CSV table of C-alpha atoms in Angstrom, one decimal:
chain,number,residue,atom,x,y,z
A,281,UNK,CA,88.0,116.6,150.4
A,282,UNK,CA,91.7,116.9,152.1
A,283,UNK,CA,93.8,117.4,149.2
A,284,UNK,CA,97.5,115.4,149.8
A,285,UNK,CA,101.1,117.6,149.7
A,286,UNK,CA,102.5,117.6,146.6
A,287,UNK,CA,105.6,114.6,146.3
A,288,UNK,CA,108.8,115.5,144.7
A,289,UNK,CA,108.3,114.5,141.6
A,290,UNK,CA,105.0,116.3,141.2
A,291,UNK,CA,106.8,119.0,141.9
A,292,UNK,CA,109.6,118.5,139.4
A,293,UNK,CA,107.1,118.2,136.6
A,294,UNK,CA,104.8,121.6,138.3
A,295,UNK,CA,108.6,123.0,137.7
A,296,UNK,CA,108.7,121.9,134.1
A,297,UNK,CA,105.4,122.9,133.0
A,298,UNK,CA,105.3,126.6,134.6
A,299,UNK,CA,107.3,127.9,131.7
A,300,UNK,CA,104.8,126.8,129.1
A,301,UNK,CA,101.7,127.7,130.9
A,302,UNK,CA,103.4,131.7,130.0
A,303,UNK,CA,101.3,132.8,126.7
A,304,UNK,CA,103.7,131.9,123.8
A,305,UNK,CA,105.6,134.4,121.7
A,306,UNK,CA,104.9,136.4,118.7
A,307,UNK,CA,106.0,134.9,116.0
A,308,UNK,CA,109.0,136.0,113.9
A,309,UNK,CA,107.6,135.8,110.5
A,310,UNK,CA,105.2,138.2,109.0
A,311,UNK,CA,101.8,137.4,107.5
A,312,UNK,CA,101.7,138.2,103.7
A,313,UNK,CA,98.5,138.8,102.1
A,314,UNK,CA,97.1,136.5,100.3
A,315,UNK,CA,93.6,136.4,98.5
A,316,UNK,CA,91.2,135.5,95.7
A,317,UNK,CA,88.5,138.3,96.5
A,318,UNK,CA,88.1,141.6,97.5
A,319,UNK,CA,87.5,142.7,101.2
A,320,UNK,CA,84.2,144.1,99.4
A,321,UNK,CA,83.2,140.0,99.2
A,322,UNK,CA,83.6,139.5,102.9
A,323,UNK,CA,87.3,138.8,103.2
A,324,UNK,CA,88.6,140.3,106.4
A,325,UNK,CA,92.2,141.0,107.9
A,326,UNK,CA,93.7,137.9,109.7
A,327,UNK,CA,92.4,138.2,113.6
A,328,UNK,CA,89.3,140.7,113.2
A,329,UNK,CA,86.0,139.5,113.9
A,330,UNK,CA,82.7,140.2,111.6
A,331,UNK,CA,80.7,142.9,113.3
A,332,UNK,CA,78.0,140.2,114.4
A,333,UNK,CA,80.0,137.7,115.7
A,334,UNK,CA,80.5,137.3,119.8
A,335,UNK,CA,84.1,138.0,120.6
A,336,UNK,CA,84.9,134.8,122.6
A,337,UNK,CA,88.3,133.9,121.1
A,338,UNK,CA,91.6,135.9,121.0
A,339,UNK,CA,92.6,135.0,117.4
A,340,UNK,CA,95.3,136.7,117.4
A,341,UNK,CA,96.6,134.7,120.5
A,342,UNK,CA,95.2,131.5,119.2
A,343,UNK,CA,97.7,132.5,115.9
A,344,UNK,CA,100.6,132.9,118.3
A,345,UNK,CA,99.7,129.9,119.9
A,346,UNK,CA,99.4,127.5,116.7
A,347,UNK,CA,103.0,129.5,115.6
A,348,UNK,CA,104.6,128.4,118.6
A,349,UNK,CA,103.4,124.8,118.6
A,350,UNK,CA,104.5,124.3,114.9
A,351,UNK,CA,108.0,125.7,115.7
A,352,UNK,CA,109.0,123.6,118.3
A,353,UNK,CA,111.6,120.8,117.7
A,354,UNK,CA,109.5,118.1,118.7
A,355,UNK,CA,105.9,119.3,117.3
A,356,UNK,CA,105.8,115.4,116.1
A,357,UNK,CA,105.3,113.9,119.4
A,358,UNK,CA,102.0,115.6,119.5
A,359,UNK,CA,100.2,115.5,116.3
A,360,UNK,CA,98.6,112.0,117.4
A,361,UNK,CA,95.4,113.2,118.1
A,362,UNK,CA,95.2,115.3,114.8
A,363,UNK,CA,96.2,112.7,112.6
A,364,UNK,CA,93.7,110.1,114.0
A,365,UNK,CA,90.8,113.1,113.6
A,366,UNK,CA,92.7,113.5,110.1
A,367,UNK,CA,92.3,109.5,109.2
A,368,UNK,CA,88.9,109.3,110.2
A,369,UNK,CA,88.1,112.5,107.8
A,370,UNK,CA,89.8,111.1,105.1
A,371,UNK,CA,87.4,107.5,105.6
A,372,UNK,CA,84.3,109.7,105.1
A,373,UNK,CA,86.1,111.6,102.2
A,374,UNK,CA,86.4,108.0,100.8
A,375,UNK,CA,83.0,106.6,101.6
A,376,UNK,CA,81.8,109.1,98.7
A,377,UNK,CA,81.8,107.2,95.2
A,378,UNK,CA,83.2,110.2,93.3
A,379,UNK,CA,86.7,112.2,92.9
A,380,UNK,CA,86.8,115.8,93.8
A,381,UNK,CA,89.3,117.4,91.6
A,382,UNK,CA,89.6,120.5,93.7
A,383,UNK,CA,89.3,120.6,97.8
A,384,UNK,CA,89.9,122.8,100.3
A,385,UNK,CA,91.0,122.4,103.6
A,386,UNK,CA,90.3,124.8,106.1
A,387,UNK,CA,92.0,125.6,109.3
A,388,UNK,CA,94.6,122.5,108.2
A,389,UNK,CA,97.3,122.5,110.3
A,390,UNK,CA,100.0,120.4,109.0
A,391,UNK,CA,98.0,118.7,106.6
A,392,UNK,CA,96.7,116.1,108.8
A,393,UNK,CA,94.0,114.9,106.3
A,394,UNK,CA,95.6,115.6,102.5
A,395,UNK,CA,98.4,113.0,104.2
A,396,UNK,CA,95.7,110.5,104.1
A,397,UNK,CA,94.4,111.1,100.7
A,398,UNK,CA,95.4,110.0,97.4
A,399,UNK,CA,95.8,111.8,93.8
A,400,UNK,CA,93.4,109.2,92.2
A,401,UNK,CA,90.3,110.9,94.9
A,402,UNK,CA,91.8,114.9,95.2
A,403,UNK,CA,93.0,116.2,92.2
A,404,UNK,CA,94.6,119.4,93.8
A,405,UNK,CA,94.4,120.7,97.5
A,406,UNK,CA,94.3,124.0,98.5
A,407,UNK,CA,95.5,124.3,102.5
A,408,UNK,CA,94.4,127.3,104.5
A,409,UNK,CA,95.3,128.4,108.0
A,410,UNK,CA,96.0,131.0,110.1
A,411,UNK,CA,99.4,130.1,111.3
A,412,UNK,CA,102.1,130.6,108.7
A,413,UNK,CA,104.6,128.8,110.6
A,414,UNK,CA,101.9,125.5,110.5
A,415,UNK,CA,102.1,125.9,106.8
A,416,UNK,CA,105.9,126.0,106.3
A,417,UNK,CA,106.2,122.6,108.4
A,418,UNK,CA,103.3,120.5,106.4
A,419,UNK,CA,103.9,116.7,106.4
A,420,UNK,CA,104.9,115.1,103.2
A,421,UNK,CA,101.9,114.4,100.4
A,422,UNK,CA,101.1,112.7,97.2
A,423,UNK,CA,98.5,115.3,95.9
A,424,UNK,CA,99.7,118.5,94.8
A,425,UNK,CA,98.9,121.3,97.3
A,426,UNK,CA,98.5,124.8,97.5
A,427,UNK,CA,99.3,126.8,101.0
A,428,UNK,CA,97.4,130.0,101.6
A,429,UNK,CA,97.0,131.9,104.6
A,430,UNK,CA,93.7,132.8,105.6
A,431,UNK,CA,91.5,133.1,108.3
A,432,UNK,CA,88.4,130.3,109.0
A,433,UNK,CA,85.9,133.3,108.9
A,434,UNK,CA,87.5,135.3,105.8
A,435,UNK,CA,87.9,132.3,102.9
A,436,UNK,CA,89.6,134.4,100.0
A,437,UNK,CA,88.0,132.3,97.1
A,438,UNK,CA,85.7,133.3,94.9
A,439,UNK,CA,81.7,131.6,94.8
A,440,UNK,CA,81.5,128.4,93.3
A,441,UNK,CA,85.0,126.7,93.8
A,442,UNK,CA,85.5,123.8,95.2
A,443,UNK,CA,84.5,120.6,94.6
A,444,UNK,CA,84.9,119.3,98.5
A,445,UNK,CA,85.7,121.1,101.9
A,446,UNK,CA,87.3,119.7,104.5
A,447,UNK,CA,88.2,120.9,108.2
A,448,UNK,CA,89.5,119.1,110.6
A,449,UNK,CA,89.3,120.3,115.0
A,450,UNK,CA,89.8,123.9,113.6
A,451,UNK,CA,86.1,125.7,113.5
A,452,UNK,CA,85.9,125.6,117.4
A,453,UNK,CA,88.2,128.4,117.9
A,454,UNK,CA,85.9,130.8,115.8
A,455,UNK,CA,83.8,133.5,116.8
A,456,UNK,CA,81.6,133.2,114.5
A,457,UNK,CA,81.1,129.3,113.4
A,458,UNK,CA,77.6,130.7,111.5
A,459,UNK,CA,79.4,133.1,109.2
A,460,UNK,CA,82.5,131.2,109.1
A,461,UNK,CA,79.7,127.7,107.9
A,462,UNK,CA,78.5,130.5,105.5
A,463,UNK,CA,81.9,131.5,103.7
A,464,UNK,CA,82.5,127.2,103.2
A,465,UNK,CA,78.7,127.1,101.7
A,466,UNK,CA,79.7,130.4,99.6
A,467,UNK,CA,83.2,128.9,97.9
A,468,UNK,CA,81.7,125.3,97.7
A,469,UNK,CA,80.4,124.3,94.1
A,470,UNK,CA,76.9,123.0,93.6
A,471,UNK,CA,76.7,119.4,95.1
A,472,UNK,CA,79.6,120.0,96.6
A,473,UNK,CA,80.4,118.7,99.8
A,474,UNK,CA,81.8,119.4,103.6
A,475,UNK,CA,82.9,117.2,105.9
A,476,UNK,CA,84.7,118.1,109.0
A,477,UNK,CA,85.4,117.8,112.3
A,478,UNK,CA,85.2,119.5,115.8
A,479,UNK,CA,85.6,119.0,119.4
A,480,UNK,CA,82.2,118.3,121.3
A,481,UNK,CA,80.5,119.6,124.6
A,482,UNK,CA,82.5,116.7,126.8
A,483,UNK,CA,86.2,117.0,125.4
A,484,UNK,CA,88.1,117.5,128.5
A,485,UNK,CA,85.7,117.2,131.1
A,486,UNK,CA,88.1,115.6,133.3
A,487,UNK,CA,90.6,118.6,133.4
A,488,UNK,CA,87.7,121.1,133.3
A,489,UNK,CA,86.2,119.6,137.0
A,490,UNK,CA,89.5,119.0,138.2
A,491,UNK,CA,90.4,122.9,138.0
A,492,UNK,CA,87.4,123.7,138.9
A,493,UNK,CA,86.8,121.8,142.5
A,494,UNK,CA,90.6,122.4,143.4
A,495,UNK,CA,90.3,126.4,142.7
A,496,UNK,CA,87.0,126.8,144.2
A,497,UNK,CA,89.0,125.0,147.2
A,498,UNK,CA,91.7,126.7,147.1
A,499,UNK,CA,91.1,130.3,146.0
A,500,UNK,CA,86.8,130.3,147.0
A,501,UNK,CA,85.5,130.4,143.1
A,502,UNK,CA,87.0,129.3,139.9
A,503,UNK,CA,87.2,130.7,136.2
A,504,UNK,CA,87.2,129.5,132.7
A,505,UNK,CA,90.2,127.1,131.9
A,506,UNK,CA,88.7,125.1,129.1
A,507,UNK,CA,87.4,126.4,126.6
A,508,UNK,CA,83.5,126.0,125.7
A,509,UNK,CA,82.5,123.3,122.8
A,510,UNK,CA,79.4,123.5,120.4
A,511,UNK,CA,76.7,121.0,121.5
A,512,UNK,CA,75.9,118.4,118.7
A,513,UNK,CA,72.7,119.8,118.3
A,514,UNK,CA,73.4,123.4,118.0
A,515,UNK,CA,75.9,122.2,115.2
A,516,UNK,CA,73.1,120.6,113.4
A,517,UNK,CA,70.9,123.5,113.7
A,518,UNK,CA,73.9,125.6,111.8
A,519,UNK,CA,74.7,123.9,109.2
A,520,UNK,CA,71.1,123.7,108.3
A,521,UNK,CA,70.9,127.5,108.6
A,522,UNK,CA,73.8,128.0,106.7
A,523,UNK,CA,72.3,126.6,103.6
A,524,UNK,CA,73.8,123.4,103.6
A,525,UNK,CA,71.3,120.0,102.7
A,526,UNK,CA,71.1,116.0,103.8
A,527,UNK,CA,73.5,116.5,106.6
A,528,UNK,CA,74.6,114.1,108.8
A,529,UNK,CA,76.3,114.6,112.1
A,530,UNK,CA,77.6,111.8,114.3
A,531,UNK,CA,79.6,111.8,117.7
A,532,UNK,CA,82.8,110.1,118.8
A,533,UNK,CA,85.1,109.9,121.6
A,534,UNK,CA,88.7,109.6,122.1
A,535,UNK,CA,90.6,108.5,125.3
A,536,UNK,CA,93.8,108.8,126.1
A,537,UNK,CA,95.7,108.1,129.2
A,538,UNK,CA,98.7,110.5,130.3
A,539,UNK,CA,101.1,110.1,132.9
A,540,UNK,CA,99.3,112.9,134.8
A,541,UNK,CA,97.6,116.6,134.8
A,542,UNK,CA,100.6,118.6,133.7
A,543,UNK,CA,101.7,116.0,131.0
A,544,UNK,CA,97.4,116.3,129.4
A,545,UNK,CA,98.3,120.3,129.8
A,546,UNK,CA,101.8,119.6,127.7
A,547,UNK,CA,100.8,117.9,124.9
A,548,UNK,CA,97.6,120.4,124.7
A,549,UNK,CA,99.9,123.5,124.4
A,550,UNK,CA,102.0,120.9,121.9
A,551,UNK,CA,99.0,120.8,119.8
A,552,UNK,CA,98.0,124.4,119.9
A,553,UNK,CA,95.2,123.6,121.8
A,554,UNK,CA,95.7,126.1,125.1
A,555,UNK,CA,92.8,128.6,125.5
A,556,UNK,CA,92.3,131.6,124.0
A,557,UNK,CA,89.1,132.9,125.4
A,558,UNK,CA,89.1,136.4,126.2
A,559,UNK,CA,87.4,135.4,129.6
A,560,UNK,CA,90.4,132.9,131.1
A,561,UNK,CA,92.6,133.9,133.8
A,562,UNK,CA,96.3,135.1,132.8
A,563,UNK,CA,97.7,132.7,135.8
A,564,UNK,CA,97.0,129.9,137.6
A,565,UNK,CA,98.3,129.8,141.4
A,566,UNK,CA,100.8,126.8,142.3
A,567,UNK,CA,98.5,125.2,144.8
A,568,UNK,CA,96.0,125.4,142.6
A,569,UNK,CA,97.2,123.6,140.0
A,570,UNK,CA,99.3,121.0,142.8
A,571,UNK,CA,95.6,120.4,144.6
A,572,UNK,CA,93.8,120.3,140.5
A,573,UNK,CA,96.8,117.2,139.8
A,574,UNK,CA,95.5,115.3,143.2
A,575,UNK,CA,91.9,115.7,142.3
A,576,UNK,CA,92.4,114.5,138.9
A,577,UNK,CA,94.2,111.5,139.9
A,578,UNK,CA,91.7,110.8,142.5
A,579,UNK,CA,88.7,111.4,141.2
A,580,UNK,CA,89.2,109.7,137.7
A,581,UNK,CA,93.1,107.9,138.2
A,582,UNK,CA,93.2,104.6,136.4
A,583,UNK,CA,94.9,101.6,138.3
A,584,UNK,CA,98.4,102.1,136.7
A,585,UNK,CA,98.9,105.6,137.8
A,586,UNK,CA,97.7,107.3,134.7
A,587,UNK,CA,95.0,109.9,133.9
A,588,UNK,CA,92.2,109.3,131.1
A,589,UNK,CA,91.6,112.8,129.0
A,590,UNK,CA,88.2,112.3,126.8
A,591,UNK,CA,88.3,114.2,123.7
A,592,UNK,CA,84.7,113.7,122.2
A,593,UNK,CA,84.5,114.8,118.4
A,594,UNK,CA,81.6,115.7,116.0
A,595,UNK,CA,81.9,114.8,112.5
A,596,UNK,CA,79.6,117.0,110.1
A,597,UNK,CA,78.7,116.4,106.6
A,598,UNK,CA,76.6,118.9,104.5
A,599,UNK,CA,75.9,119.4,100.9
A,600,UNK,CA,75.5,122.4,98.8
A,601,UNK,CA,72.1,122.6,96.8
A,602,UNK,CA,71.8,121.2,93.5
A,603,UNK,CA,68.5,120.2,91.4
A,604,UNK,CA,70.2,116.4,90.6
A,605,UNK,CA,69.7,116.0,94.2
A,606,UNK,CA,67.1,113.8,95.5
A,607,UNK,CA,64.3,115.8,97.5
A,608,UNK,CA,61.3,114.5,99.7
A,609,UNK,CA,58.1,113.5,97.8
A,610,UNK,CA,55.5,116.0,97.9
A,611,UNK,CA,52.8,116.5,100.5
A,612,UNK,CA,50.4,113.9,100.2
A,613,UNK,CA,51.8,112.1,97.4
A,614,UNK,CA,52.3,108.5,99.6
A,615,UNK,CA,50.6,105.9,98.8
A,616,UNK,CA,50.6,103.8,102.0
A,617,UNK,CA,49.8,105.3,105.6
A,618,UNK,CA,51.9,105.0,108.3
A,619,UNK,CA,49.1,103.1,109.8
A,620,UNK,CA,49.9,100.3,107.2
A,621,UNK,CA,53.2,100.1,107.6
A,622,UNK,CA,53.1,96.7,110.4
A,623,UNK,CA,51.4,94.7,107.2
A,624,UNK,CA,54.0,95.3,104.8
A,625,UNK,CA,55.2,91.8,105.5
A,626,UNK,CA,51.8,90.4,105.0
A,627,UNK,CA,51.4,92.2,101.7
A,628,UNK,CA,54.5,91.3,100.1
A,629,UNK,CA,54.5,87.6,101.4
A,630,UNK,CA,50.8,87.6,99.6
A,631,UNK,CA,52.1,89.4,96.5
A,632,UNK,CA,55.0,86.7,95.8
A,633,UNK,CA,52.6,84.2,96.1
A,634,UNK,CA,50.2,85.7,94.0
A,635,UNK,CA,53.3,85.5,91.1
């Protein structure tokens, strides 16, 4: 594939974006501590990792990152994606016939799902996340809310709390989704209920094989620019071995068209949503990203000009254990086989006329 010279305008925006691509400043306020429990109970200092857990993520980057992105004058222009992911939450939340008088939401953001509740469902909301500046800029809500700042993996509640959980395109940034599935089991009452939501295996794959065909072109291998998703099955198979019951998980995508490359690489850093992974590489070469633009637009361009980004999400919902619950019949209690079950329709037909 001959890659095309950059045009002036490509350039222009290349121009715009390399000051952003730069890993964002500390920020300016500090952390205070905050907490239910003792470190004894698993609570953890903000940015350490459990001893167990495989140290993919820089939190304390991924911190920075979410800091900067809340700071920023015009952090409204990219929420779009979070409050759509937020909406679709809050429908779920709704599609159970009971009110939760105490939630949680973990890893929340801005509140992009209270916004979507009401104060006849959630009694009171308690808002967790690692980036204090996110926490100080929360949108507006009905239902009164408290803001603590906590880390996904170190929940600083005691067992037996909450009523309903909710998280919202936060848990993929942890390294240690088992232990941080755990902690949510562990402050969740019995019968309580998670629902929450997290990028998939596809999100991005557009921008991932775009970076990857023009470096390995350009510079003769490529490296990590995207970070790595859970696959829908894995995420099944850990909620189930955190201890959660009658789960459901269920996949959706989300297209949206940019401009171009560096306008999808924008809005990601707008959202907080730049990697962290302690494997990606500190810089990316000018060509490389010039050629990774032209490949893009080639390879997956729409007839307008503009460039599709996937974003494919996985909604989970798991309960915590109670006896009320309904449980399978034991083994051997049915009383029609499976190799029955094509004459049901005869049987009943002959049973109606029988009355």
């Amino acid at each position: 594939m001959r890659l095309q010279a950059a045009s002036p305008l490509e350039m222009q925006r290349l121009t715009r974006f390399l000051p952003c691509w730069r890993r964002p400043p500390a920020a300016g306020v500090p952390a205070k501590n905050v907490g239910f429990r003792k470190v004894a109970s698993g609570v953890s200092s903000l940015g350490s990792a459990s001893p167990r857990s495989l140290n993919i993520f820089d939190r304390d980057l991924k911190r920075k990152q979410k800091n900067w992105a809340a700071r920023q004058p015009e952090r409204i222009k990219f929420d779009y994606l979070k409050e759509e992911v937020g909406s679709r939450i809050a429908d779920r939340v709704y599609d159970i016939a009971r009110d939760f008088p105490l939630a949680l939401d973990v890893g929340c953001g801005r509140g992009y799902i209270a916004q979507h509740l009401n104060k006849e469902t959630v009694g009171k909301f308690f808002q967790t996340d690692i980036a204090e500046n996110a926490l100080k800029n929360a949108l507006e809500m009905e239902i009164p809310t408290v803001s603590v700042l906590a880390d996904e993996e170190f929940l600083p509640f005691r067992e037996n709390t909450f009523d309903l959980v909710v998280s919202s395109l936060s848990l993929h940034w942890v390294n240690d989704l088992p232990r941080a599935l755990e902690q949510i089991r562990y402050v969740l009452k019995p019968d309580g209920v998670l629902i929450g939501a997290v990028f998939g295996g596809d999100t991005l794959y557009e921008l991932r094989c775009s970076l990857q065909l023009a470096e390995t072109e350009r510079e003769g291998g490529f490296s990590p620019h995207v970070s790595p998703f859970t696959a829908v099955n894995d995420l099944g198979h850990l909620l189930g071995r955190a201890g959660f019951n009658t789960l459901t998980v269920d996949t959706d995508e989300i297209q949206v068209n940019y401009p171009g490359m560096f306008e999808l690489m924008e809005d990601l850093q707008g959202m907080g949503e730049s990697n962290c992974a302690w494997n990606r590489k500190a810089l990316l070469h000018r060509d490389t990203m010039l050629a990774a633009a032209a490949v893009y637009r080639e390879m997956y361009g729409n007839e307008d000009g503009s460039v599709p980004a996937t974003y494919q999400i996985y909604y989970m919902i798991g309960w915590k254990y109670h006896d009320s619950q309904a449980r399978p019949a034991k083994r051997g209690s049915a009383t029609v086989s499976f190799g029955e079950l094509g004459k049901i329709n005869d049987l009943m037909s002959r049973g109606k006329k029988s009355q």
